PDB file of C-alpha atoms and ligand atoms in Angstrom:
ATOM      1  CA  MET A   5      57.230  16.502 -45.220  1.00 80.00           C
ATOM      2  CA  ARG A   6      56.012  18.797 -47.993  1.00 95.00           C
ATOM      3  CA  GLN A   7      58.643  21.128 -49.456  1.00 95.00           C
ATOM      4  CA  LYS A   8      57.439  24.719 -49.285  1.00 97.00           C
ATOM      5  CA  LEU A   9      56.845  26.502 -52.585  1.00 98.00           C
ATOM      6  CA  VAL A  10      56.800  30.247 -53.290  1.00 98.00           C
ATOM      7  CA  VAL A  11      55.492  31.359 -56.690  1.00 98.00           C
ATOM      8  CA  GLY A  12      55.495  34.920 -58.005  1.00 98.00           C
ATOM      9  CA  ASN A  13      52.536  35.791 -60.218  1.00 98.00           C
ATOM     10  CA  TRP A  14      53.668  38.913 -62.059  1.00 98.00           C
ATOM     11  CA  LYS A  15      50.312  39.386 -63.809  1.00 98.00           C
ATOM     12  CA  MET A  16      50.392  42.033 -66.583  1.00 98.00           C
ATOM     13  CA  HIS A  17      53.416  43.905 -65.264  1.00 98.00           C
ATOM     14  CA  GLY A  18      56.949  44.453 -66.453  1.00 97.00           C
ATOM     15  CA  SER A  19      59.209  45.459 -69.293  1.00 98.00           C
ATOM     16  CA  ARG A  20      62.381  43.837 -70.596  1.00 98.00           C
ATOM     17  CA  ALA A  21      64.360  46.196 -68.367  1.00 98.00           C
ATOM     18  CA  SER A  22      62.346  45.542 -65.203  1.00 98.00           C
ATOM     19  CA  VAL A  23      62.348  41.768 -65.788  1.00 98.00           C
ATOM     20  CA  ALA A  24      66.152  41.814 -66.093  1.00 98.00           C
ATOM     21  CA  ASP A  25      66.537  43.954 -62.993  1.00 98.00           C
ATOM     22  CA  LEU A  26      64.142  41.876 -60.874  1.00 98.00           C
ATOM     23  CA  LEU A  27      65.523  38.494 -61.884  1.00 98.00           C
ATOM     24  CA  ASP A  28      69.166  39.556 -61.594  1.00 98.00           C
ATOM     25  CA  LYS A  29      68.476  40.507 -57.993  1.00 98.00           C
ATOM     26  CA  ILE A  30      66.360  37.443 -57.178  1.00 97.00           C
ATOM     27  CA  VAL A  31      68.746  34.926 -58.755  1.00 96.00           C
ATOM     28  CA  ALA A  32      71.833  36.503 -57.171  1.00 95.00           C
ATOM     29  CA  ALA A  33      70.360  36.406 -53.678  1.00 94.00           C
ATOM     30  CA  MET A  34      68.563  33.063 -53.831  1.00 91.00           C
ATOM     31  CA  PRO A  35      69.663  31.011 -50.813  1.00 79.00           C
ATOM     32  CA  ALA A  36      71.435  27.737 -51.610  1.00 74.00           C
ATOM     33  CA  ALA A  37      68.909  25.680 -49.642  1.00 74.00           C
ATOM     34  CA  ALA A  38      65.943  27.534 -51.094  1.00 73.00           C
ATOM     35  CA  PRO A  39      62.442  26.108 -50.953  1.00 84.00           C
ATOM     36  CA  GLY A  40      60.725  25.589 -54.295  1.00 95.00           C
ATOM     37  CA  VAL A  41      60.664  28.951 -56.088  1.00 97.00           C
ATOM     38  CA  ALA A  42      59.051  29.934 -59.384  1.00 98.00           C
ATOM     39  CA  VAL A  43      58.195  33.160 -61.180  1.00 98.00           C
ATOM     40  CA  CYS A  44      55.381  33.570 -63.694  1.00 98.00           C
ATOM     41  CA  PRO A  45      55.935  36.585 -65.973  1.00 98.00           C
ATOM     42  CA  SER A  46      53.742  37.483 -68.921  1.00 98.00           C
ATOM     43  CA  TYR A  47      54.051  35.321 -72.027  1.00 98.00           C
ATOM     44  CA  VAL A  48      56.232  37.866 -73.810  1.00 98.00           C
ATOM     45  CA  HIS A  49      58.813  37.852 -71.014  1.00 98.00           C
ATOM     46  CA  LEU A  50      58.964  34.083 -70.515  1.00 98.00           C
ATOM     47  CA  SER A  51      61.870  33.460 -72.833  1.00 98.00           C
ATOM     48  CA  GLN A  52      63.941  36.220 -71.258  1.00 98.00           C
ATOM     49  CA  ALA A  53      63.084  34.971 -67.756  1.00 98.00           C
ATOM     50  CA  ILE A  54      64.042  31.390 -68.631  1.00 98.00           C
ATOM     51  CA  GLN A  55      67.446  32.590 -69.838  1.00 98.00           C
ATOM     52  CA  LEU A  56      68.021  34.714 -66.746  1.00 98.00           C
ATOM     53  CA  CYS A  57      67.020  31.871 -64.387  1.00 96.00           C
ATOM     54  CA  ALA A  58      69.028  29.161 -66.179  1.00 95.00           C
ATOM     55  CA  GLY A  59      71.188  27.220 -63.744  1.00 92.00           C
ATOM     56  CA  SER A  60      69.492  28.783 -60.702  1.00 94.00           C
ATOM     57  CA  ALA A  61      66.931  27.392 -58.263  1.00 94.00           C
ATOM     58  CA  VAL A  62      64.262  29.657 -59.763  1.00 96.00           C
ATOM     59  CA  ALA A  63      61.852  27.933 -62.136  1.00 97.00           C
ATOM     60  CA  VAL A  64      59.647  29.769 -64.607  1.00 98.00           C
ATOM     61  CA  GLY A  65      55.970  29.282 -65.362  1.00 98.00           C
ATOM     62  CA  GLY A  66      53.081  30.642 -67.368  1.00 98.00           C
ATOM     63  CA  GLN A  67      50.096  32.454 -65.872  1.00 98.00           C
ATOM     64  CA  ASP A  68      47.617  30.534 -68.012  1.00 98.00           C
ATOM     65  CA  CYS A  69      47.467  28.274 -71.049  1.00 98.00           C
ATOM     66  CA  SER A  70      44.984  27.227 -73.690  1.00 98.00           C
ATOM     67  CA  HIS A  71      42.820  24.159 -73.236  1.00 98.00           C
ATOM     68  CA  MET A  72      43.535  23.285 -76.890  1.00 97.00           C
ATOM     69  CA  GLN A  73      46.699  21.613 -78.150  1.00 95.00           C
ATOM     70  CA  SER A  74      47.185  23.585 -81.370  1.00 96.00           C
ATOM     71  CA  GLY A  75      45.215  25.030 -84.244  1.00 97.00           C
ATOM     72  CA  ALA A  76      43.404  28.151 -85.379  1.00 98.00           C
ATOM     73  CA  TYR A  77      42.981  29.805 -81.966  1.00 97.00           C
ATOM     74  CA  THR A  78      44.254  33.338 -82.450  1.00 97.00           C
ATOM     75  CA  GLY A  79      45.938  34.766 -79.404  1.00 97.00           C
ATOM     76  CA  GLU A  80      46.120  31.494 -77.501  1.00 98.00           C
ATOM     77  CA  VAL A  81      49.257  29.820 -76.138  1.00 98.00           C
ATOM     78  CA  SER A  82      49.294  26.062 -75.625  1.00 98.00           C
ATOM     79  CA  ALA A  83      50.677  24.190 -72.657  1.00 98.00           C
ATOM     80  CA  GLN A  84      52.968  22.357 -75.049  1.00 98.00           C
ATOM     81  CA  MET A  85      54.430  25.693 -76.210  1.00 98.00           C
ATOM     82  CA  LEU A  86      55.163  26.636 -72.600  1.00 98.00           C
ATOM     83  CA  ALA A  87      56.844  23.294 -71.955  1.00 98.00           C
ATOM     84  CA  ASP A  88      58.818  23.509 -75.185  1.00 98.00           C
ATOM     85  CA  LEU A  89      60.104  26.961 -74.208  1.00 98.00           C
ATOM     86  CA  GLY A  90      61.396  25.657 -70.882  1.00 98.00           C
ATOM     87  CA  CYS A  91      58.583  26.505 -68.485  1.00 98.00           C
ATOM     88  CA  ARG A  92      58.153  24.075 -65.616  1.00 98.00           C
ATOM     89  CA  TRP A  93      54.968  25.515 -64.130  1.00 98.00           C
ATOM     90  CA  VAL A  94      51.623  26.936 -65.142  1.00 98.00           C
ATOM     91  CA  ILE A  95      48.898  28.670 -63.121  1.00 98.00           C
ATOM     92  CA  ILE A  96      45.361  27.597 -64.049  1.00 98.00           C
ATOM     93  CA  GLY A  97      42.015  29.031 -62.983  1.00 98.00           C
ATOM     94  CA  HIS A  98      43.230  32.250 -61.371  1.00 98.00           C
ATOM     95  CA  SER A  99      40.254  34.284 -60.139  1.00 97.00           C
ATOM     96  CA  GLU A 100      41.155  37.106 -62.540  1.00 97.00           C
ATOM     97  CA  ARG A 101      40.780  34.639 -65.427  1.00 98.00           C
ATOM     98  CA  ARG A 102      37.501  33.410 -63.987  1.00 96.00           C
ATOM     99  CA  GLN A 103      36.258  36.990 -63.454  1.00 95.00           C
ATOM    100  CA  TYR A 104      37.496  38.873 -66.540  1.00 96.00           C
ATOM    101  CA  HIS A 105      37.524  36.012 -69.036  1.00 96.00           C
ATOM    102  CA  SER A 106      34.503  34.080 -67.785  1.00 96.00           C
ATOM    103  CA  GLU A 107      36.497  30.908 -67.237  1.00 97.00           C
ATOM    104  CA  SER A 108      34.180  28.161 -66.033  1.00 97.00           C
ATOM    105  CA  ASP A 109      35.121  25.153 -63.949  1.00 96.00           C
ATOM    106  CA  SER A 110      34.889  22.969 -67.036  1.00 96.00           C
ATOM    107  CA  LEU A 111      37.299  25.224 -68.961  1.00 97.00           C
ATOM    108  CA  VAL A 112      39.669  25.166 -65.973  1.00 98.00           C
ATOM    109  CA  ALA A 113      39.415  21.349 -66.013  1.00 98.00           C
ATOM    110  CA  ALA A 114      40.234  21.224 -69.737  1.00 98.00           C
ATOM    111  CA  LYS A 115      43.247  23.523 -69.236  1.00 98.00           C
ATOM    112  CA  LEU A 116      44.434  21.385 -66.343  1.00 98.00           C
ATOM    113  CA  GLY A 117      44.237  18.271 -68.513  1.00 97.00           C
ATOM    114  CA  ALA A 118      46.152  19.977 -71.325  1.00 98.00           C
ATOM    115  CA  ALA A 119      48.844  21.239 -68.956  1.00 98.00           C
ATOM    116  CA  MET A 120      49.328  17.840 -67.324  1.00 97.00           C
ATOM    117  CA  ALA A 121      49.526  16.190 -70.727  1.00 97.00           C
ATOM    118  CA  ALA A 122      52.276  18.640 -71.684  1.00 98.00           C
ATOM    119  CA  GLY A 123      54.263  17.641 -68.590  1.00 98.00           C
ATOM    120  CA  LEU A 124      53.895  20.962 -66.781  1.00 98.00           C
ATOM    121  CA  GLN A 125      53.521  21.255 -63.022  1.00 98.00           C
ATOM    122  CA  VAL A 126      50.128  22.786 -62.419  1.00 98.00           C
ATOM    123  CA  ILE A 127      48.913  25.241 -59.788  1.00 98.00           C
ATOM    124  CA  VAL A 128      45.130  25.279 -59.819  1.00 98.00           C
ATOM    125  CA  CYS A 129      43.547  28.271 -58.060  1.00 98.00           C
ATOM    126  CA  VAL A 130      40.341  28.247 -56.046  1.00 98.00           C
ATOM    127  CA  GLY A 131      38.739  30.786 -53.727  1.00 98.00           C
ATOM    128  CA  GLU A 132      35.517  32.457 -52.719  1.00 97.00           C
ATOM    129  CA  THR A 133      34.355  36.050 -53.110  1.00 96.00           C
ATOM    130  CA  ARG A 134      33.627  38.310 -50.183  1.00 94.00           C
ATOM    131  CA  GLU A 135      29.857  37.865 -50.621  1.00 95.00           C
ATOM    132  CA  GLN A 136      30.241  34.103 -50.681  1.00 96.00           C
ATOM    133  CA  ARG A 137      32.277  34.158 -47.462  1.00 95.00           C
ATOM    134  CA  GLU A 138      29.851  36.498 -45.746  1.00 94.00           C
ATOM    135  CA  SER A 139      26.916  34.290 -46.651  1.00 96.00           C
ATOM    136  CA  GLY A 140      28.688  31.211 -45.286  1.00 96.00           C
ATOM    137  CA  GLU A 141      29.272  29.586 -48.654  1.00 97.00           C
ATOM    138  CA  ALA A 142      33.080  29.682 -48.752  1.00 97.00           C
ATOM    139  CA  GLU A 143      33.653  25.962 -48.239  1.00 98.00           C
ATOM    140  CA  ALA A 144      30.891  24.940 -50.632  1.00 98.00           C
ATOM    141  CA  VAL A 145      32.307  27.228 -53.353  1.00 98.00           C
ATOM    142  CA  VAL A 146      35.856  25.937 -52.925  1.00 98.00           C
ATOM    143  CA  ALA A 147      34.694  22.298 -52.840  1.00 98.00           C
ATOM    144  CA  SER A 148      32.717  22.812 -56.023  1.00 98.00           C
ATOM    145  CA  GLN A 149      35.650  24.523 -57.804  1.00 98.00           C
ATOM    146  CA  LEU A 150      37.906  21.622 -56.791  1.00 98.00           C
ATOM    147  CA  ARG A 151      35.421  19.007 -57.981  1.00 97.00           C
ATOM    148  CA  GLY A 152      34.898  20.907 -61.222  1.00 97.00           C
ATOM    149  CA  ALA A 153      38.631  21.035 -61.942  1.00 97.00           C
ATOM    150  CA  LEU A 154      39.734  17.641 -60.689  1.00 96.00           C
ATOM    151  CA  ASP A 155      36.974  15.106 -61.235  1.00 91.00           C
ATOM    152  CA  GLY A 156      37.693  12.709 -64.052  1.00 90.00           C
ATOM    153  CA  GLN A 157      41.267  13.904 -64.702  1.00 95.00           C
ATOM    154  CA  ALA A 158      43.516  11.173 -66.070  1.00 92.00           C
ATOM    155  CA  ASN A 159      46.636  12.552 -64.389  1.00 94.00           C
ATOM    156  CA  LEU A 160      46.983  14.720 -61.298  1.00 96.00           C
ATOM    157  CA  ALA A 161      50.581  13.895 -60.405  1.00 92.00           C
ATOM    158  CA  GLY A 162      52.296  16.664 -58.480  1.00 95.00           C
ATOM    159  CA  LEU A 163      49.255  18.928 -58.561  1.00 98.00           C
ATOM    160  CA  VAL A 164      49.495  22.087 -56.426  1.00 98.00           C
ATOM    161  CA  VAL A 165      46.360  23.882 -55.216  1.00 98.00           C
ATOM    162  CA  ALA A 166      46.375  27.622 -54.436  1.00 98.00           C
ATOM    163  CA  TYR A 167      43.696  28.911 -52.097  1.00 98.00           C
ATOM    164  CA  GLU A 168      43.190  32.551 -53.028  1.00 97.00           C
ATOM    165  CA  PRO A 169      40.171  34.218 -51.421  1.00 97.00           C
ATOM    166  CA  VAL A 170      39.100  36.779 -54.021  1.00 95.00           C
ATOM    167  CA  TRP A 171      38.527  39.402 -51.328  1.00 94.00           C
ATOM    168  CA  ALA A 172      42.196  39.189 -50.318  1.00 92.00           C
ATOM    169  CA  ILE A 173      43.779  39.541 -53.773  1.00 90.00           C
ATOM    170  CA  GLY A 174      45.467  42.891 -54.292  1.00 87.00           C
ATOM    171  CA  THR A 175      43.374  44.449 -51.535  1.00 88.00           C
ATOM    172  CA  GLY A 176      45.835  44.422 -48.657  1.00 85.00           C
ATOM    173  CA  LEU A 177      43.319  42.256 -46.769  1.00 86.00           C
ATOM    174  CA  THR A 178      44.856  38.903 -45.929  1.00 86.00           C
ATOM    175  CA  ALA A 179      42.963  35.924 -44.611  1.00 90.00           C
ATOM    176  CA  SER A 180      44.093  35.516 -41.007  1.00 94.00           C
ATOM    177  CA  PRO A 181      46.365  32.533 -40.396  1.00 96.00           C
ATOM    178  CA  ASP A 182      43.408  30.857 -38.664  1.00 96.00           C
ATOM    179  CA  GLN A 183      41.046  31.494 -41.602  1.00 96.00           C
ATOM    180  CA  ALA A 184      43.639  30.307 -44.105  1.00 97.00           C
ATOM    181  CA  GLN A 185      44.602  27.220 -42.081  1.00 98.00           C
ATOM    182  CA  ALA A 186      40.950  26.232 -41.691  1.00 98.00           C
ATOM    183  CA  MET A 187      40.338  26.431 -45.426  1.00 98.00           C
ATOM    184  CA  HIS A 188      43.602  24.667 -46.256  1.00 98.00           C
ATOM    185  CA  ALA A 189      42.662  21.784 -43.953  1.00 98.00           C
ATOM    186  CA  PHE A 190      39.244  21.683 -45.611  1.00 98.00           C
ATOM    187  CA  ILE A 191      40.894  21.601 -49.072  1.00 98.00           C
ATOM    188  CA  ARG A 192      43.169  18.751 -47.989  1.00 98.00           C
ATOM    189  CA  GLY A 193      40.100  16.881 -46.831  1.00 97.00           C
ATOM    190  CA  CYS A 194      38.467  17.401 -50.245  1.00 97.00           C
ATOM    191  CA  LEU A 195      41.651  16.216 -51.996  1.00 97.00           C
ATOM    192  CA  ALA A 196      41.623  13.023 -49.942  1.00 96.00           C
ATOM    193  CA  GLY A 197      38.519  11.977 -51.846  1.00 89.00           C
ATOM    194  CA  VAL A 198      39.981  12.560 -55.317  1.00 94.00           C
ATOM    195  CA  ALA A 199      41.333   9.558 -57.238  1.00 92.00           C
ATOM    196  CA  GLY A 200      44.971   9.972 -58.236  1.00 92.00           C
ATOM    197  CA  ILE A 201      45.863  12.436 -55.452  1.00 96.00           C
ATOM    198  CA  ASP A 202      47.901  11.806 -52.325  1.00 96.00           C
ATOM    199  CA  ALA A 203      46.314  14.522 -50.171  1.00 97.00           C
ATOM    200  CA  ASP A 204      49.033  14.450 -47.508  1.00 97.00           C
ATOM    201  CA  ALA A 205      51.749  14.996 -50.094  1.00 97.00           C
ATOM    202  CA  THR A 206      49.892  17.709 -52.043  1.00 98.00           C
ATOM    203  CA  ARG A 207      51.016  21.280 -51.535  1.00 98.00           C
ATOM    204  CA  VAL A 208      48.301  23.845 -50.831  1.00 98.00           C
ATOM    205  CA  LEU A 209      49.537  27.424 -51.278  1.00 98.00           C
ATOM    206  CA  TYR A 210      47.902  30.528 -49.863  1.00 97.00           C
ATOM    207  CA  GLY A 211      47.494  33.619 -52.047  1.00 97.00           C
ATOM    208  CA  GLY A 212      46.049  37.050 -51.359  1.00 96.00           C
ATOM    209  CA  SER A 213      48.122  40.007 -50.160  1.00 94.00           C
ATOM    210  CA  VAL A 214      51.021  37.858 -48.948  1.00 96.00           C
ATOM    211  CA  LYS A 215      53.816  40.210 -47.875  1.00 96.00           C
ATOM    212  CA  ALA A 216      57.196  39.984 -46.196  1.00 96.00           C
ATOM    213  CA  GLY A 217      55.482  40.924 -42.935  1.00 96.00           C
ATOM    214  CA  ASN A 218      52.776  38.238 -42.860  1.00 96.00           C
ATOM    215  CA  ALA A 219      54.399  35.294 -44.676  1.00 97.00           C
ATOM    216  CA  ALA A 220      56.065  33.684 -41.656  1.00 97.00           C
ATOM    217  CA  GLU A 221      52.885  33.449 -39.583  1.00 97.00           C
ATOM    218  CA  LEU A 222      51.025  31.935 -42.539  1.00 97.00           C
ATOM    219  CA  PHE A 223      53.802  29.443 -43.309  1.00 97.00           C
ATOM    220  CA  ALA A 224      53.906  28.350 -39.664  1.00 97.00           C
ATOM    221  CA  ARG A 225      50.469  26.767 -40.004  1.00 97.00           C
ATOM    222  CA  GLN A 226      50.260  23.063 -40.586  1.00 97.00           C
ATOM    223  CA  ASP A 227      48.477  22.994 -43.935  1.00 98.00           C
ATOM    224  CA  ILE A 228      49.953  26.133 -45.544  1.00 98.00           C
ATOM    225  CA  ASP A 229      52.703  24.917 -47.841  1.00 98.00           C
ATOM    226  CA  GLY A 230      53.813  28.196 -49.387  1.00 98.00           C
ATOM    227  CA  ALA A 231      52.372  31.138 -51.266  1.00 98.00           C
ATOM    228  CA  LEU A 232      51.238  32.443 -54.613  1.00 98.00           C
ATOM    229  CA  VAL A 233      52.400  36.049 -54.460  1.00 98.00           C
ATOM    230  CA  GLY A 234      51.170  38.896 -56.657  1.00 97.00           C
ATOM    231  CA  GLY A 235      52.123  42.482 -55.798  1.00 97.00           C
ATOM    232  CA  ALA A 236      54.977  41.629 -53.438  1.00 98.00           C
ATOM    233  CA  ALA A 237      56.583  39.421 -56.098  1.00 98.00           C
ATOM    234  CA  LEU A 238      57.433  42.525 -58.132  1.00 98.00           C
ATOM    235  CA  ASP A 239      59.919  43.739 -55.538  1.00 98.00           C
ATOM    236  CA  ALA A 240      63.063  41.619 -55.220  1.00 98.00           C
ATOM    237  CA  GLY A 241      63.554  42.395 -51.527  1.00 97.00           C
ATOM    238  CA  ASP A 242      59.964  41.570 -50.628  1.00 98.00           C
ATOM    239  CA  PHE A 243      59.924  38.393 -52.697  1.00 97.00           C
ATOM    240  CA  LEU A 244      63.226  37.212 -51.236  1.00 96.00           C
ATOM    241  CA  ALA A 245      61.950  37.889 -47.721  1.00 96.00           C
ATOM    242  CA  ILE A 246      58.918  35.702 -48.438  1.00 97.00           C
ATOM    243  CA  VAL A 247      61.208  32.989 -49.824  1.00 96.00           C
ATOM    244  CA  GLY A 248      63.297  33.328 -46.654  1.00 94.00           C
ATOM    245  CA  ALA A 249      60.196  32.894 -44.484  1.00 95.00           C
ATOM    246  CA  ALA A 250      59.386  29.694 -46.389  1.00 95.00           C
ATOM    247  CA  GLN A 251      62.879  28.430 -45.738  1.00 90.00           C
ATOM    248  CA  ALA A 252      62.810  29.039 -41.991  1.00 76.00           C
TER     249      ALA A 252
HETATM  250  P1  LIG B   3      48.335  39.688 -54.445  1.00 62.85           P
HETATM  251  O1  LIG B   3      47.926  38.692 -55.629  1.00 62.85           O
HETATM  252  O2  LIG B   3      49.484  39.043 -53.709  1.00 62.85           O
HETATM  253  O3  LIG B   3      48.720  40.968 -55.120  1.00 62.85           O
HETATM  254  O4  LIG B   3      47.141  39.826 -53.561  1.00 62.85           O
HETATM  255  C1  LIG B   3      47.928  37.296 -55.444  1.00 62.85           C
HETATM  256  C2  LIG B   3      47.456  36.613 -56.695  1.00 62.85           C
HETATM  257  O5  LIG B   3      46.546  37.113 -57.364  1.00 62.85           O
HETATM  258  O6  LIG B   3      47.980  35.536 -57.055  1.00 62.85           O
END
């Protein structure tokens, strides 16, 4: 049985005041038997978030990390720095990184290796664009992103995959439970062929306009093991409702 996992990706949102407000509410209302829960604020709010979540069931993660360990890389943050600060998780290969920062599969693979080496739990994101889905390439794109990230990795222990169709991110369009389940089953099939992965034990999250109102029907499907939540993670009530749906 895979434990469900709900991760909030706060993207480039928040202030010290809003982080305090959001986490006070989330931590206070977190159910005792919560599923896995993590929040990923911006780098500058990580330290504050780690303090506010201390002793709670809410873990904290980064939204990205460098593929390098240390050195003259202005503006970069290493996986080791995240781990040292107290982060447990890191998101790698989000479509916004791929789109706005030209992250290639090989860069995603190098970041994944660095994050694993630092002892972080990694969520690697994959997903097709609208054009790719409409031209029937969705599975081929996702399979190729998975191969590009995972092939040849020395350590993939505890890896989490997030399926985030680009056309569903921040658009209000969600993949239907049937569409998501079909792709999640396909992803699990791909993982079964990767050395170092126990496909049945690997959590595959869905991401893309997950809300309080659609989480339960997604989580009811066999291969959907939780969610990577963007917009709805910025509202304590919405996020807690999604966590509650994962618990049910
Ligand atoms: P969204 O974002 O929930 O706002 O669609 C999800 C994500 O990008 O991880």
